[in-house]
Coordinates of C-alpha atoms in Angstrom, one line a residue:
Q109 CA -13.7 12.4 -9.4
V110 CA -9.8 10.5 -8.8
H111 CA -9.7 6.3 -8.6
L112 CA -7.1 4.5 -7.2
V113 CA -7.2 1.0 -8.9
E114 CA -5.3 -2.0 -7.4
S115 CA -4.5 -5.1 -8.6
G116 CA -2.5 -8.6 -8.0
G117 CA -3.8 -9.7 -4.8
G118 CA -4.7 -13.8 -4.7
A119 CA -3.7 -17.0 -2.5
V120 CA -0.7 -17.8 -1.8
Q121 CA 1.3 -20.7 0.6
A122 CA 3.3 -19.4 3.7
G123 CA 6.6 -18.2 2.2
G124 CA 5.3 -17.1 -1.0
S125 CA 5.4 -13.9 -2.9
L126 CA 2.8 -11.0 -3.6
S127 CA 3.0 -8.1 -5.9
L128 CA 0.1 -5.3 -5.7
A129 CA -0.1 -2.8 -7.8
C130 CA -1.6 0.8 -7.4
T131 CA -1.9 3.3 -9.8
A132 CA -4.4 6.7 -9.9
S133 CA -6.3 8.2 -12.6
E134 CA -4.2 11.0 -12.5
S135 CA -0.9 11.1 -12.4
T136 CA 0.0 13.7 -10.1
I137 CA -1.9 12.2 -7.5
S138 CA -0.2 8.4 -8.3
Q139 CA 3.2 10.3 -8.0
S140 CA 2.4 12.1 -4.5
T141 CA 2.8 10.2 -1.4
M142 CA 1.4 6.2 -1.7
G143 CA -0.1 3.9 1.1
W144 CA -1.0 0.7 2.0
F145 CA -3.3 -0.9 4.6
R146 CA -4.4 -3.8 5.3
Q147 CA -7.9 -5.4 7.7
A148 CA -7.9 -8.7 8.4
P149 CA -11.4 -10.1 9.6
G150 CA -13.1 -8.8 12.7
K151 CA -9.8 -6.6 13.1
G152 CA -9.6 -3.1 12.7
Q153 CA -7.3 -1.5 9.8
E154 CA -3.5 -1.5 10.0
F155 CA -1.0 0.4 8.2
V156 CA 1.6 -1.8 6.4
A157 CA 3.8 0.6 4.2
A158 CA 4.2 3.7 2.6
L159 CA 6.2 5.5 0.1
S160 CA 7.0 9.4 -0.5
W161 CA 7.7 9.4 -4.6
S162 CA 9.1 13.1 -4.0
T163 CA 11.8 11.6 -1.7
G164 CA 11.6 7.9 -2.4
I165 CA 11.5 7.2 0.9
A166 CA 9.2 4.2 2.7
V167 CA 8.8 3.3 5.6
Y168 CA 7.0 0.4 7.1
A169 CA 5.1 -1.5 9.9
D170 CA 7.4 -4.1 11.8
S171 CA 5.2 -6.8 11.0
V172 CA 6.0 -6.2 7.5
R173 CA 9.7 -5.0 7.3
G174 CA 12.7 -6.9 5.8
R175 CA 9.9 -8.9 4.5
F176 CA 7.5 -6.3 1.7
T177 CA 8.9 -3.5 -0.3
V178 CA 7.1 -0.8 -1.8
V179 CA 8.6 0.3 -5.3
R180 CA 7.7 2.9 -7.7
D181 CA 7.2 2.7 -11.7
Y182 CA 7.7 6.5 -13.2
A183 CA 6.6 5.0 -16.7
S184 CA 3.5 4.1 -15.4
S185 CA 2.9 5.9 -12.1
T186 CA 2.2 3.0 -10.3
T187 CA 2.9 1.8 -6.9
F188 CA 4.0 -1.5 -6.0
L189 CA 3.8 -3.8 -2.7
Q190 CA 6.1 -6.4 -3.2
M191 CA 5.9 -8.7 -0.3
S192 CA 7.7 -12.1 0.3
S193 CA 7.8 -14.4 3.3
L194 CA 4.4 -14.2 3.2
K195 CA 2.7 -15.5 6.7
P196 CA -0.9 -16.7 7.4
E197 CA -1.5 -13.8 9.6
D198 CA -1.0 -11.5 6.6
T199 CA -4.3 -12.3 5.1
A200 CA -6.5 -9.4 4.9
V201 CA -8.0 -7.3 2.3
Y202 CA -5.0 -4.9 1.1
F203 CA -5.9 -1.0 0.9
C204 CA -3.8 1.4 -1.5
A205 CA -4.1 5.3 -0.7
A206 CA -2.7 8.4 -1.7
Q207 CA -2.1 11.6 0.2
Y208 CA -2.9 14.7 -2.6
P209 CA -1.3 17.1 -1.4
S210 CA 1.7 15.0 0.7
R211 CA 1.4 15.0 4.3
P212 CA 4.4 15.6 6.4
P213 CA 6.6 12.6 6.8
N214 CA 5.0 11.3 9.9
S215 CA 1.5 11.4 8.9
A216 CA 2.6 8.4 6.8
D217 CA 0.9 5.7 9.2
S218 CA -1.9 7.2 9.5
S219 CA -5.4 6.4 7.1
Q220 CA -6.3 9.7 8.4
A221 CA -3.7 11.5 6.2
Y222 CA -5.0 9.6 3.0
D223 CA -7.5 11.7 0.4
Y224 CA -8.1 8.9 -2.1
W225 CA -8.8 4.9 -1.7
G226 CA -8.4 2.1 -3.7
Q227 CA -11.3 -0.8 -3.6
G228 CA -9.3 -3.1 -1.8
T229 CA -7.9 -6.6 -2.9
Q230 CA -7.7 -9.9 -1.1
V231 CA -4.3 -12.0 0.0
T232 CA -5.2 -14.9 1.5
V233 CA -2.1 -16.7 2.4
S234 CA -2.5 -20.7 3.5
S235 CA -0.1 -22.7 6.3

């Protein structure tokens, strides 16, 4: 069974930075299309960002564009969500997800297009 393992959540003050990491138990899945979603208390799940390993193209939600960056590390088959200029409204549980096989690029922001999910990691931004 495939597992996605996330790490890197925590608490930070507004304006600070955090980096989340996500690795799949199988490297072929880690190197497909990896997405990040979040869910704040009392709200629905929200797309954050996604990265196609095959093309290197990343897409972002408007709410995080310019502040968050998705990068990959081939050696460890890990996808990172680098978050900077964090705001209290970024507080949420963040989930990484993998498409396997990869879907068309226009599906990157749809949670239904993802086959595997991590357990989630809490990010708390205080004002």
